[in-house]
């Protein structure tokens, strides 16, 4: 397990190392996403939903990493750009888009967390 980096250590760490380790100004955040569908989707409806979802996510310059099934979708949303993070506005926009979909019964979005080290 990695030892946490103290603020003092971070200040004295060279920029190159902060960049390599995704720390400080190079830290990247992500958020988790869980969806339950109202009923199991047929393959065609599932593929249509997935294509629409990916289009909506990519329109905000985000990426989806995760899995999908006829009854659920679960994964992580992070930015498509290096050394950048989704914003709270991005998180709310993705959640709002999903809540408007008629096939979605429940949407759960987690808080932003450190994408490389799993901490808030």
Short mmCIF file of C-alpha atoms in Angstrom, two decimals:
data_model
loop_
_atom_site.label_atom_id
_atom_site.label_comp_id
_atom_site.label_asym_id
_atom_site.label_seq_id
_atom_site.Cartn_x
_atom_site.Cartn_y
_atom_site.Cartn_z
CA UNK A 1 0.00 0.00 0.00
CA UNK A 2 1.27 3.46 -0.87
CA UNK A 3 1.98 5.89 1.91
CA UNK A 4 -0.04 9.10 1.65
CA UNK A 5 1.90 12.09 0.33
CA UNK A 6 2.00 14.93 2.84
CA UNK A 7 1.47 18.54 1.77
CA UNK A 8 5.07 19.29 2.73
CA UNK A 9 6.38 16.42 0.59
CA UNK A 10 4.19 17.51 -2.31
CA UNK A 11 5.58 21.08 -2.14
CA UNK A 12 9.18 19.83 -2.27
CA UNK A 13 8.54 17.23 -4.98
CA UNK A 14 9.82 18.15 -8.43
CA UNK A 15 7.22 19.02 -11.06
CA UNK A 16 8.30 16.06 -13.20
CA UNK A 17 7.56 13.62 -10.36
CA UNK A 18 4.20 15.24 -9.54
CA UNK A 19 3.27 14.85 -13.21
CA UNK A 20 4.47 11.25 -13.40
CA UNK A 21 2.55 10.33 -10.24
CA UNK A 22 -0.59 12.38 -11.06
CA UNK A 23 -0.25 14.51 -7.94
CA UNK A 24 -0.83 18.18 -7.15
CA UNK A 25 -1.79 20.16 -10.25
CA UNK A 26 -1.73 16.90 -12.29
CA UNK A 27 -4.24 15.05 -10.11
CA UNK A 28 -7.14 13.51 -12.04
CA UNK A 29 -10.60 12.89 -10.60
CA UNK A 30 -13.45 10.62 -11.65
CA UNK A 31 -16.87 9.58 -10.37
CA UNK A 32 -18.72 6.30 -10.19
CA UNK A 33 -22.06 5.72 -11.85
CA UNK A 34 -24.72 3.05 -11.25
CA UNK A 35 -27.96 2.71 -13.19
CA UNK A 36 -30.86 0.28 -12.91
CA UNK A 37 -33.24 -0.07 -15.83
CA UNK A 38 -37.02 -0.28 -15.26
CA UNK A 39 -37.04 -3.65 -16.99
CA UNK A 40 -34.53 -5.84 -18.77
CA UNK A 41 -33.74 -4.29 -22.16
CA UNK A 42 -33.70 -6.28 -25.36
CA UNK A 43 -30.38 -6.27 -27.20
CA UNK A 44 -31.44 -3.66 -29.77
CA UNK A 45 -32.82 -1.28 -27.11
CA UNK A 46 -29.71 -1.82 -24.99
CA UNK A 47 -27.38 -0.98 -27.90
CA UNK A 48 -29.43 2.12 -28.75
CA UNK A 49 -29.26 3.27 -25.12
CA UNK A 50 -25.53 2.61 -24.94
CA UNK A 51 -24.85 4.55 -28.16
CA UNK A 52 -26.93 7.51 -26.93
CA UNK A 53 -25.23 7.38 -23.53
CA UNK A 54 -21.72 7.31 -25.02
CA UNK A 55 -22.64 10.21 -27.34
CA UNK A 56 -23.88 12.26 -24.36
CA UNK A 57 -20.77 11.48 -22.31
CA UNK A 58 -18.35 12.21 -25.17
CA UNK A 59 -20.14 15.50 -25.92
CA UNK A 60 -18.82 16.68 -22.54
CA UNK A 61 -15.31 15.38 -23.37
CA UNK A 62 -15.67 12.55 -20.87
CA UNK A 63 -15.07 8.80 -21.09
CA UNK A 64 -17.11 5.92 -19.67
CA UNK A 65 -15.28 2.86 -18.37
CA UNK A 66 -17.43 0.03 -17.11
CA UNK A 67 -19.97 -2.64 -17.85
CA UNK A 68 -23.55 -2.91 -19.01
CA UNK A 69 -26.18 -5.62 -18.80
CA UNK A 70 -29.85 -5.86 -19.77
CA UNK A 71 -30.81 -4.70 -16.25
CA UNK A 72 -27.99 -2.34 -15.20
CA UNK A 73 -25.04 -0.17 -16.14
CA UNK A 74 -22.14 0.41 -13.76
CA UNK A 75 -18.79 2.11 -14.20
CA UNK A 76 -16.62 5.18 -13.89
CA UNK A 77 -16.71 8.51 -15.68
CA UNK A 78 -13.48 10.40 -16.19
CA UNK A 79 -12.27 13.06 -18.56
CA UNK A 80 -11.09 12.25 -22.07
CA UNK A 81 -8.25 14.75 -21.66
CA UNK A 82 -5.03 14.05 -19.82
CA UNK A 83 -4.39 15.87 -16.52
CA UNK A 84 -7.98 17.09 -16.34
CA UNK A 85 -11.01 16.07 -14.30
CA UNK A 86 -14.77 16.07 -14.71
CA UNK A 87 -16.43 18.93 -12.89
CA UNK A 88 -19.37 18.88 -10.51
CA UNK A 89 -21.35 20.35 -13.43
CA UNK A 90 -20.35 17.35 -15.58
CA UNK A 91 -21.48 14.96 -12.86
CA UNK A 92 -24.84 16.68 -12.52
CA UNK A 93 -25.32 16.89 -16.31
CA UNK A 94 -24.69 13.16 -16.80
CA UNK A 95 -27.05 12.35 -13.93
CA UNK A 96 -29.76 14.68 -15.29
CA UNK A 97 -29.43 13.19 -18.79
CA UNK A 98 -29.89 9.68 -17.39
CA UNK A 99 -32.85 10.65 -15.18
CA UNK A 100 -34.68 11.95 -18.27
CA UNK A 101 -34.37 8.60 -20.05
CA UNK A 102 -37.64 6.62 -19.92
CA UNK A 103 -35.88 3.24 -19.56
CA UNK A 104 -33.91 4.27 -16.45
CA UNK A 105 -35.43 3.51 -13.03
CA UNK A 106 -32.58 4.59 -10.74
CA UNK A 107 -29.42 6.67 -11.14
CA UNK A 108 -26.68 6.84 -8.54
CA UNK A 109 -23.62 9.04 -9.07
CA UNK A 110 -20.79 9.04 -6.59
CA UNK A 111 -18.69 11.97 -5.44
CA UNK A 112 -15.54 12.94 -7.31
CA UNK A 113 -12.54 10.86 -6.21
CA UNK A 114 -8.86 10.60 -7.11
CA UNK A 115 -8.82 8.45 -10.26
CA UNK A 116 -5.31 7.11 -9.62
CA UNK A 117 -5.28 6.61 -5.86
CA UNK A 118 -8.98 6.20 -5.03
CA UNK A 119 -9.15 8.97 -2.44
CA UNK A 120 -11.52 11.91 -2.28
#
